[in-house]
Amino acid sequence: MHLAIIGAGMAGLSAARELRQRHPDLSITIYEKSRGVGGRVATRRRDGFVFDHGAQVIKAQDEDMDRLLHTGLPTEGLRRITQPVYVFHADGTIVEGDPTLNAEPSWSYAAGLNQLGKLLAAGLDVRREIRIAALRHETGTERWMLFDANGAHAGTANAVLLTPPAPQTAEILAMSEFDPTLRDALVRELIRVPYRRCLTLTLAYDRPIERPFYALVNVDRQHPVAWLALEHTKGTERCPPGHSLLIVQMSGYFSLQQWDAPAEELASAVIEMVSMVLEEDLRRPMWYDRQGWRYALPDGVAKADMLNSTQTGLFFAGDYAVGLGRIHLAIKNGQEVARAIDAWLNR
């Protein structure tokens, strides 16, 4: 039996890992459209700086996630973030955050959060820079053919797990050839889940910027800045001594409105906002980095039971199945869908 997984994000990698443990003889191939693994769990390096420009921390809210981080995977470079997250409001007022939430363990890696994706992918067959654009079901068989963006045959599998964001998964299905009634029902369910965009600006400074918190989160969702983090507090490896690094993630509304804004214009506007929030003149960064996440966070949840009960060998996992863009939830969802695939294989 052969399983194809589309997407090497957290859900796809955790599903593959779970199934490899349950079915050592199962052949698994993961197709990833980009050069790296981890999806929005992404890290960049520049001029001696290391920064996470997508997901920010790993939450270990239950025993399973804690066990994965501390016994299931190598722990070299795993760091707990000890400083709290404060909250701020549209008027700029900053107050201490929820003590219960701050008491929950938050983790990162010295080399960046994408280390988690690399660890989960270790030993798996990940074929990078292959974008699967369509599927074709061979009538009367348990065989699915996969085709890339150029229409070339990329592989064949008995089952397929799709893990891209809901709109991208819907696009793949819309171009696929199988029972049209089922195909249309799946597409309708997936397109019910819209996504918020997110513009992320990273700002580097050649001086210390210190606060009693690791990050600020806008809780009333009325400020253009949704999240502001002092990235250098994650560890000394994050930037050269005496330097600072800020991660600024903008609200969905602001990101949509400014998506195509010129980089310098966008950076100037964001830096002014950050200066006001932190009450410090930050208008002269050493450099800035822009990243646009078109599918940053789902604004809704799909009916996962409906998607994963077709008995056709098609399965679905991702943040749209849980309604939140969180690393630990994506990993948990991948594990849950792996169990559904396990039951299908053993039917």
mmCIF file of C-alpha atoms in Angstrom:
data_model
loop_
_atom_site.group_PDB
_atom_site.id
_atom_site.type_symbol
_atom_site.label_atom_id
_atom_site.label_comp_id
_atom_site.label_asym_id
_atom_site.label_seq_id
_atom_site.Cartn_x
_atom_site.Cartn_y
_atom_site.Cartn_z
ATOM 1 C CA MET A 1 0.000 0.000 0.000
ATOM 2 C CA HIS A 2 1.152 3.504 -0.806
ATOM 3 C CA LEU A 3 0.025 6.790 0.781
ATOM 4 C CA ALA A 4 0.667 10.166 -0.811
ATOM 5 C CA ILE A 5 0.641 13.240 1.424
ATOM 6 C CA ILE A 6 0.313 16.654 -0.193
ATOM 7 C CA GLY A 7 2.036 19.290 1.901
ATOM 8 C CA ALA A 8 4.935 19.026 4.358
ATOM 9 C CA GLY A 9 3.471 21.302 7.017
ATOM 10 C CA MET A 10 2.876 20.290 10.608
ATOM 11 C CA ALA A 11 -0.280 18.249 9.913
ATOM 12 C CA GLY A 12 1.239 16.330 7.002
ATOM 13 C CA LEU A 13 4.518 15.593 8.774
ATOM 14 C CA SER A 14 2.878 14.494 12.025
ATOM 15 C CA ALA A 15 0.444 12.249 10.127
ATOM 16 C CA ALA A 16 3.324 10.629 8.250
ATOM 17 C CA ARG A 17 5.267 10.109 11.448
ATOM 18 C CA GLU A 18 2.274 8.556 13.213
ATOM 19 C CA LEU A 19 1.518 6.219 10.307
ATOM 20 C CA ARG A 20 5.130 5.147 9.956
ATOM 21 C CA GLN A 21 5.022 4.016 13.577
ATOM 22 C CA ARG A 22 1.717 2.187 13.100
ATOM 23 C CA HIS A 23 2.521 0.694 9.670
ATOM 24 C CA PRO A 24 6.280 0.257 9.189
ATOM 25 C CA ASP A 25 5.651 -1.411 5.813
ATOM 26 C CA LEU A 26 3.424 1.395 4.498
ATOM 27 C CA SER A 27 5.061 3.357 1.686
ATOM 28 C CA ILE A 28 4.616 7.105 2.247
ATOM 29 C CA THR A 29 5.588 9.907 -0.121
ATOM 30 C CA ILE A 30 5.194 13.568 0.831
ATOM 31 C CA TYR A 31 4.961 16.186 -1.927
ATOM 32 C CA GLU A 32 5.925 19.733 -0.940
ATOM 33 C CA LYS A 33 5.673 22.701 -3.303
ATOM 34 C CA SER A 34 8.408 24.752 -1.600
ATOM 35 C CA ARG A 35 12.083 24.112 -0.846
ATOM 36 C CA GLY A 36 11.616 23.695 2.898
ATOM 37 C CA VAL A 37 9.392 21.769 5.282
ATOM 38 C CA GLY A 38 7.183 23.033 8.071
ATOM 39 C CA GLY A 39 4.804 25.318 6.169
ATOM 40 C CA ARG A 40 4.192 28.460 8.193
ATOM 41 C CA VAL A 41 6.579 27.211 10.857
ATOM 42 C CA ALA A 42 9.324 29.104 9.057
ATOM 43 C CA THR A 43 12.704 30.618 9.905
ATOM 44 C CA ARG A 44 15.040 32.977 8.047
ATOM 45 C CA ARG A 45 18.659 33.998 8.565
ATOM 46 C CA ARG A 46 20.245 37.305 7.657
ATOM 47 C CA ASP A 47 23.494 39.043 8.658
ATOM 48 C CA GLY A 48 23.908 36.971 11.812
ATOM 49 C CA PHE A 49 20.213 37.244 12.783
ATOM 50 C CA VAL A 50 17.822 34.288 13.082
ATOM 51 C CA PHE A 51 14.085 34.943 13.078
ATOM 52 C CA ASP A 52 10.763 33.121 12.903
ATOM 53 C CA HIS A 53 8.617 35.062 10.462
ATOM 54 C CA GLY A 54 5.568 32.785 10.571
ATOM 55 C CA ALA A 55 4.460 30.839 13.633
ATOM 56 C CA GLN A 56 6.037 32.259 16.764
ATOM 57 C CA VAL A 57 6.101 29.623 19.511
ATOM 58 C CA ILE A 58 5.279 25.975 20.169
ATOM 59 C CA LYS A 59 2.677 25.467 22.877
ATOM 60 C CA ALA A 60 2.809 22.257 24.919
ATOM 61 C CA GLN A 61 -0.652 22.303 26.441
ATOM 62 C CA ASP A 62 -1.055 18.555 26.890
ATOM 63 C CA GLU A 63 1.002 15.503 27.729
ATOM 64 C CA ASP A 64 1.162 14.270 24.128
ATOM 65 C CA MET A 65 2.773 17.472 22.856
ATOM 66 C CA ASP A 66 5.112 17.660 25.827
ATOM 67 C CA ARG A 67 6.129 14.038 25.257
ATOM 68 C CA LEU A 68 6.768 14.662 21.549
ATOM 69 C CA LEU A 69 9.060 17.618 22.290
ATOM 70 C CA HIS A 70 10.988 16.035 25.133
ATOM 71 C CA THR A 71 11.151 12.312 24.376
ATOM 72 C CA GLY A 72 9.816 11.786 20.864
ATOM 73 C CA LEU A 73 12.267 14.172 19.188
ATOM 74 C CA PRO A 74 15.872 15.238 19.863
ATOM 75 C CA THR A 75 15.932 18.064 22.401
ATOM 76 C CA GLU A 76 19.152 19.787 21.347
ATOM 77 C CA GLY A 77 18.483 23.513 21.085
ATOM 78 C CA LEU A 78 14.968 23.279 22.563
ATOM 79 C CA ARG A 79 14.366 26.394 24.658
ATOM 80 C CA ARG A 80 11.498 27.432 26.892
ATOM 81 C CA ILE A 81 10.391 31.046 26.512
ATOM 82 C CA THR A 82 10.299 32.335 30.056
ATOM 83 C CA GLN A 83 9.101 35.905 29.579
ATOM 84 C CA PRO A 84 5.333 36.484 29.479
ATOM 85 C CA VAL A 85 3.065 37.791 26.738
ATOM 86 C CA TYR A 86 1.380 41.103 27.571
ATOM 87 C CA VAL A 87 -1.717 42.482 25.859
ATOM 88 C CA PHE A 88 -2.460 45.880 24.386
ATOM 89 C CA HIS A 89 -5.584 47.649 23.202
ATOM 90 C CA ALA A 90 -6.427 49.925 20.306
ATOM 91 C CA ASP A 91 -5.672 52.999 22.420
ATOM 92 C CA GLY A 92 -2.150 51.701 23.043
ATOM 93 C CA THR A 93 -2.690 50.684 26.674
ATOM 94 C CA ILE A 94 -0.398 47.808 27.652
ATOM 95 C CA VAL A 95 -1.312 45.493 30.529
ATOM 96 C CA GLU A 96 -0.058 42.167 31.833
ATOM 97 C CA GLY A 97 -1.456 39.151 30.019
ATOM 98 C CA ASP A 98 -3.605 36.283 31.207
ATOM 99 C CA PRO A 99 -1.607 34.544 33.974
ATOM 100 C CA THR A 100 -3.138 31.169 33.102
ATOM 101 C CA LEU A 101 -2.090 31.415 29.463
ATOM 102 C CA ASN A 102 1.354 32.680 30.418
ATOM 103 C CA ALA A 103 1.797 29.715 32.752
ATOM 104 C CA GLU A 104 1.401 27.308 29.818
ATOM 105 C CA PRO A 105 4.822 26.215 28.519
ATOM 106 C CA SER A 106 5.918 27.885 25.267
ATOM 107 C CA TRP A 107 8.933 26.566 23.390
ATOM 108 C CA SER A 108 11.264 27.446 20.569
ATOM 109 C CA TYR A 109 14.557 26.181 19.133
ATOM 110 C CA ALA A 110 17.890 27.983 19.177
ATOM 111 C CA ALA A 111 18.174 27.412 15.418
ATOM 112 C CA GLY A 112 14.628 28.653 14.779
ATOM 113 C CA LEU A 113 11.184 27.083 14.821
ATOM 114 C CA ASN A 114 11.711 25.400 11.459
ATOM 115 C CA GLN A 115 13.908 22.969 13.388
ATOM 116 C CA LEU A 116 10.668 21.281 14.447
ATOM 117 C CA GLY A 117 9.715 20.634 10.828
ATOM 118 C CA LYS A 118 13.165 19.238 10.091
ATOM 119 C CA LEU A 119 12.971 16.889 13.078
ATOM 120 C CA LEU A 120 9.497 15.650 12.143
ATOM 121 C CA ALA A 121 10.608 15.104 8.538
ATOM 122 C CA ALA A 122 13.707 13.091 9.451
ATOM 123 C CA GLY A 123 13.648 9.727 7.689
ATOM 124 C CA LEU A 124 10.564 10.538 5.614
ATOM 125 C CA ASP A 125 10.420 10.593 1.816
ATOM 126 C CA VAL A 126 9.783 14.293 1.151
ATOM 127 C CA ARG A 127 9.848 15.369 -2.491
ATOM 128 C CA ARG A 128 10.346 19.107 -2.517
ATOM 129 C CA GLU A 129 9.477 21.731 -5.121
ATOM 130 C CA ILE A 130 6.702 19.593 -6.576
ATOM 131 C CA ARG A 131 3.298 21.267 -6.550
ATOM 132 C CA ILE A 132 0.502 18.747 -6.917
ATOM 133 C CA ALA A 133 -2.272 20.427 -8.907
ATOM 134 C CA ALA A 134 -4.752 17.616 -9.626
ATOM 135 C CA LEU A 135 -5.730 14.030 -8.843
ATOM 136 C CA ARG A 136 -7.351 11.349 -10.961
ATOM 137 C CA HIS A 137 -9.125 8.312 -9.560
ATOM 138 C CA GLU A 138 -8.818 5.142 -11.624
ATOM 139 C CA THR A 139 -12.377 3.803 -11.791
ATOM 140 C CA GLY A 140 -12.914 0.458 -10.110
ATOM 141 C CA THR A 141 -9.588 0.555 -8.269
ATOM 142 C CA GLU A 142 -8.035 1.986 -5.129
ATOM 143 C CA ARG A 143 -5.547 3.974 -7.140
ATOM 144 C CA TRP A 144 -5.097 7.717 -7.319
ATOM 145 C CA MET A 145 -2.829 9.365 -9.866
ATOM 146 C CA LEU A 146 -1.179 12.665 -8.941
ATOM 147 C CA PHE A 147 -0.290 15.379 -11.433
ATOM 148 C CA ASP A 148 1.957 18.400 -10.989
ATOM 149 C CA ALA A 149 1.376 21.995 -12.082
ATOM 150 C CA ASN A 150 2.644 21.172 -15.590
ATOM 151 C CA GLY A 151 0.242 18.284 -15.979
ATOM 152 C CA ALA A 152 2.989 15.680 -15.636
ATOM 153 C CA HIS A 153 2.319 12.457 -13.753
ATOM 154 C CA ALA A 154 4.013 12.798 -10.347
ATOM 155 C CA GLY A 155 3.029 9.553 -8.656
ATOM 156 C CA THR A 156 0.377 6.965 -7.868
ATOM 157 C CA ALA A 157 -1.076 6.051 -4.470
ATOM 158 C CA ASN A 158 -3.811 3.983 -2.868
ATOM 159 C CA ALA A 159 -4.742 6.861 -0.570
ATOM 160 C CA VAL A 160 -4.079 10.599 -0.552
ATOM 161 C CA LEU A 161 -3.918 12.956 2.429
ATOM 162 C CA LEU A 162 -4.320 16.619 1.478
ATOM 163 C CA THR A 163 -2.975 19.160 3.981
ATOM 164 C CA PRO A 164 -2.664 22.575 2.230
ATOM 165 C CA PRO A 165 -4.914 25.440 3.428
ATOM 166 C CA ALA A 166 -8.577 24.884 2.591
ATOM 167 C CA PRO A 167 -8.682 27.224 -0.473
ATOM 168 C CA GLN A 168 -5.634 25.550 -2.022
ATOM 169 C CA THR A 169 -7.001 22.079 -1.302
ATOM 170 C CA ALA A 170 -10.281 23.111 -2.937
ATOM 171 C CA GLU A 171 -8.360 24.229 -6.031
ATOM 172 C CA ILE A 172 -6.658 20.836 -6.292
ATOM 173 C CA LEU A 173 -9.966 18.998 -5.993
ATOM 174 C CA ALA A 174 -11.698 21.293 -8.491
ATOM 175 C CA MET A 175 -9.095 20.281 -11.103
ATOM 176 C CA SER A 176 -9.321 16.584 -10.227
ATOM 177 C CA GLU A 177 -11.152 13.737 -11.930
ATOM 178 C CA PHE A 178 -13.341 11.555 -9.712
ATOM 179 C CA ASP A 179 -17.017 11.232 -8.753
ATOM 180 C CA PRO A 180 -18.275 14.758 -9.603
ATOM 181 C CA THR A 181 -21.000 14.708 -6.952
ATOM 182 C CA LEU A 182 -18.509 13.899 -4.213
ATOM 183 C CA ARG A 183 -15.909 16.270 -5.641
ATOM 184 C CA ASP A 184 -18.350 19.199 -5.666
ATOM 185 C CA ALA A 185 -19.519 18.449 -2.108
ATOM 186 C CA LEU A 186 -15.932 18.418 -0.842
ATOM 187 C CA VAL A 187 -15.100 21.655 -2.638
ATOM 188 C CA ARG A 188 -18.186 23.369 -1.200
ATOM 189 C CA GLU A 189 -17.209 22.346 2.320
ATOM 190 C CA LEU A 190 -13.640 23.572 1.910
ATOM 191 C CA ILE A 191 -14.476 26.965 0.405
ATOM 192 C CA ARG A 192 -16.715 27.701 3.398
ATOM 193 C CA VAL A 193 -13.542 28.455 5.368
ATOM 194 C CA PRO A 194 -12.030 31.853 4.514
ATOM 195 C CA TYR A 195 -8.533 32.790 5.602
ATOM 196 C CA ARG A 196 -7.038 35.949 7.032
ATOM 197 C CA ARG A 197 -3.913 37.302 5.408
ATOM 198 C CA CYS A 198 -0.934 38.394 7.458
ATOM 199 C CA LEU A 199 1.912 40.733 6.622
ATOM 200 C CA THR A 200 4.962 40.113 8.792
ATOM 201 C CA LEU A 201 7.682 42.744 9.157
ATOM 202 C CA THR A 202 10.988 41.884 10.819
ATOM 203 C CA LEU A 203 12.984 44.869 12.083
ATOM 204 C CA ALA A 204 16.672 44.665 13.067
ATOM 205 C CA TYR A 205 18.346 47.216 15.367
ATOM 206 C CA ASP A 206 21.934 47.796 16.446
ATOM 207 C CA ARG A 207 20.982 48.616 20.030
ATOM 208 C CA PRO A 208 19.224 46.839 22.907
ATOM 209 C CA ILE A 209 15.424 47.024 23.142
ATOM 210 C CA GLU A 210 14.289 45.565 26.441
ATOM 211 C CA ARG A 211 10.834 45.146 27.965
ATOM 212 C CA PRO A 212 9.380 42.966 30.756
ATOM 213 C CA PHE A 213 7.567 40.841 28.157
ATOM 214 C CA TYR A 214 8.464 38.600 25.240
ATOM 215 C CA ALA A 215 5.565 39.799 23.087
ATOM 216 C CA LEU A 216 2.424 41.916 22.899
ATOM 217 C CA VAL A 217 -0.880 40.690 21.459
ATOM 218 C CA ASN A 218 -3.776 42.974 20.516
ATOM 219 C CA VAL A 219 -6.800 41.428 22.206
ATOM 220 C CA ASP A 220 -9.554 43.747 20.976
ATOM 221 C CA ARG A 221 -8.537 43.263 17.308
ATOM 222 C CA GLN A 222 -8.912 46.986 16.695
ATOM 223 C CA HIS A 223 -5.246 47.833 16.155
ATOM 224 C CA PRO A 224 -3.396 47.346 12.837
ATOM 225 C CA VAL A 225 -0.653 45.516 14.749
ATOM 226 C CA ALA A 226 -1.868 42.086 15.849
ATOM 227 C CA TRP A 227 1.368 40.740 17.369
ATOM 228 C CA LEU A 228 4.648 42.392 18.317
ATOM 229 C CA ALA A 229 7.496 40.199 19.579
ATOM 230 C CA LEU A 230 10.995 40.833 20.858
ATOM 231 C CA GLU A 231 12.571 38.003 18.909
ATOM 232 C CA HIS A 232 15.978 38.458 20.523
ATOM 233 C CA THR A 233 14.569 37.291 23.874
ATOM 234 C CA LYS A 234 14.356 33.738 22.480
ATOM 235 C CA GLY A 235 18.113 33.329 22.930
ATOM 236 C CA THR A 236 21.534 34.790 22.309
ATOM 237 C CA GLU A 237 21.738 32.995 18.959
ATOM 238 C CA ARG A 238 18.990 35.195 17.564
ATOM 239 C CA CYS A 239 21.158 38.247 16.895
ATOM 240 C CA PRO A 240 24.652 39.652 17.451
ATOM 241 C CA PRO A 241 25.449 40.970 20.962
ATOM 242 C CA GLY A 242 23.929 44.365 21.736
ATOM 243 C CA HIS A 243 21.430 44.077 18.874
ATOM 244 C CA SER A 244 17.655 43.579 18.828
ATOM 245 C CA LEU A 245 15.112 42.000 16.541
ATOM 246 C CA LEU A 246 11.375 42.753 16.402
ATOM 247 C CA ILE A 247 8.690 40.652 14.714
ATOM 248 C CA VAL A 248 5.559 42.603 13.763
ATOM 249 C CA GLN A 249 2.531 40.714 12.479
ATOM 250 C CA MET A 250 -0.266 42.849 11.125
ATOM 251 C CA SER A 251 -4.012 42.346 11.460
ATOM 252 C CA GLY A 252 -6.001 40.587 8.765
ATOM 253 C CA TYR A 253 -7.779 43.784 7.701
ATOM 254 C CA PHE A 254 -4.568 45.828 7.498
ATOM 255 C CA SER A 255 -2.774 43.018 5.650
ATOM 256 C CA LEU A 256 -5.551 42.755 3.066
ATOM 257 C CA GLN A 257 -5.631 46.510 2.507
ATOM 258 C CA GLN A 258 -1.831 46.864 2.259
ATOM 259 C CA TRP A 259 -1.032 43.565 0.537
ATOM 260 C CA ASP A 260 0.354 45.195 -2.598
ATOM 261 C CA ALA A 261 1.814 48.286 -0.945
ATOM 262 C CA PRO A 262 5.430 49.112 -1.908
ATOM 263 C CA ALA A 263 7.834 47.571 0.593
ATOM 264 C CA GLU A 264 9.374 50.862 1.742
ATOM 265 C CA GLU A 265 5.993 52.509 2.179
ATOM 266 C CA LEU A 266 4.702 49.535 4.163
ATOM 267 C CA ALA A 267 7.794 49.374 6.362
ATOM 268 C CA SER A 268 7.645 53.096 7.107
ATOM 269 C CA ALA A 269 3.997 52.871 8.198
ATOM 270 C CA VAL A 270 4.564 49.796 10.350
ATOM 271 C CA ILE A 271 7.660 51.253 12.033
ATOM 272 C CA GLU A 272 5.692 54.368 13.000
ATOM 273 C CA MET A 273 3.033 52.162 14.627
ATOM 274 C CA VAL A 274 5.604 50.090 16.489
ATOM 275 C CA SER A 275 7.311 53.260 17.733
ATOM 276 C CA MET A 276 3.999 54.436 19.169
ATOM 277 C CA VAL A 277 3.152 51.092 20.774
ATOM 278 C CA LEU A 278 6.573 50.725 22.432
ATOM 279 C CA GLU A 279 6.892 54.491 23.041
ATOM 280 C CA GLU A 280 10.375 54.556 21.553
ATOM 281 C CA ASP A 281 11.761 56.041 18.362
ATOM 282 C CA LEU A 282 12.413 53.029 16.134
ATOM 283 C CA ARG A 283 12.500 54.799 12.784
ATOM 284 C CA ARG A 284 16.050 53.760 11.859
ATOM 285 C CA PRO A 285 16.314 49.970 11.711
ATOM 286 C CA MET A 286 19.442 48.387 10.277
ATOM 287 C CA TRP A 287 17.217 46.525 7.846
ATOM 288 C CA TYR A 288 13.725 45.143 7.519
ATOM 289 C CA ASP A 289 12.269 41.989 6.021
ATOM 290 C CA ARG A 290 8.758 41.579 4.587
ATOM 291 C CA GLN A 291 6.793 38.328 4.402
ATOM 292 C CA GLY A 292 3.220 37.955 3.193
ATOM 293 C CA TRP A 293 1.156 34.977 4.358
ATOM 294 C CA ARG A 294 -1.872 34.730 2.061
ATOM 295 C CA TYR A 295 -3.401 31.920 4.115
ATOM 296 C CA ALA A 296 -2.294 32.814 7.619
ATOM 297 C CA LEU A 297 -5.249 31.899 9.831
ATOM 298 C CA PRO A 298 -8.606 30.202 9.139
ATOM 299 C CA ASP A 299 -11.725 32.194 9.971
ATOM 300 C CA GLY A 300 -13.934 29.183 10.489
ATOM 301 C CA VAL A 301 -13.824 25.422 10.670
ATOM 302 C CA ALA A 302 -14.704 22.710 8.152
ATOM 303 C CA LYS A 303 -16.636 19.549 8.977
ATOM 304 C CA ALA A 304 -13.693 17.206 9.370
ATOM 305 C CA ASP A 305 -15.937 14.165 9.910
ATOM 306 C CA MET A 306 -17.618 14.787 6.581
ATOM 307 C CA LEU A 307 -14.318 15.291 4.748
ATOM 308 C CA ASN A 308 -12.716 12.143 6.154
ATOM 309 C CA SER A 309 -15.630 9.726 5.797
ATOM 310 C CA THR A 310 -15.803 9.355 1.989
ATOM 311 C CA GLN A 311 -14.317 5.814 1.996
ATOM 312 C CA THR A 312 -12.521 6.663 -1.239
ATOM 313 C CA GLY A 313 -8.989 6.890 0.076
ATOM 314 C CA LEU A 314 -9.117 10.690 0.237
ATOM 315 C CA PHE A 315 -8.278 12.274 3.586
ATOM 316 C CA PHE A 316 -7.908 15.860 4.826
ATOM 317 C CA ALA A 317 -5.976 17.558 7.622
ATOM 318 C CA GLY A 318 -4.902 21.082 8.490
ATOM 319 C CA ASP A 319 -5.736 24.168 10.493
ATOM 320 C CA TYR A 320 -9.155 24.506 8.823
ATOM 321 C CA ALA A 321 -10.149 21.246 10.544
ATOM 322 C CA VAL A 322 -9.606 22.797 13.989
ATOM 323 C CA GLY A 323 -10.372 26.444 13.222
ATOM 324 C CA LEU A 324 -7.132 27.832 14.660
ATOM 325 C CA GLY A 325 -3.635 28.278 13.287
ATOM 326 C CA ARG A 326 -1.603 26.723 16.117
ATOM 327 C CA ILE A 327 1.365 24.374 15.789
ATOM 328 C CA HIS A 328 0.266 21.926 18.466
ATOM 329 C CA LEU A 329 -3.281 21.756 17.092
ATOM 330 C CA ALA A 330 -2.042 21.068 13.549
ATOM 331 C CA ILE A 331 0.194 18.279 14.886
ATOM 332 C CA LYS A 332 -2.674 16.807 16.884
ATOM 333 C CA ASN A 333 -5.004 16.963 13.877
ATOM 334 C CA GLY A 334 -2.439 15.183 11.729
ATOM 335 C CA GLN A 335 -2.192 12.419 14.334
ATOM 336 C CA GLU A 336 -5.988 12.097 14.504
ATOM 337 C CA VAL A 337 -6.337 11.812 10.745
ATOM 338 C CA ALA A 338 -3.496 9.276 10.726
ATOM 339 C CA ARG A 339 -5.628 7.112 12.990
ATOM 340 C CA ALA A 340 -8.530 7.437 10.533
ATOM 341 C CA ILE A 341 -6.204 6.367 7.706
ATOM 342 C CA ASP A 342 -5.024 3.483 9.880
ATOM 343 C CA ALA A 343 -8.628 2.316 10.322
ATOM 344 C CA TRP A 344 -9.200 2.583 6.561
ATOM 345 C CA LEU A 345 -6.096 0.527 5.840
ATOM 346 C CA ASN A 346 -7.218 -2.147 8.319
ATOM 347 C CA ARG A 347 -10.850 -2.323 7.164
#
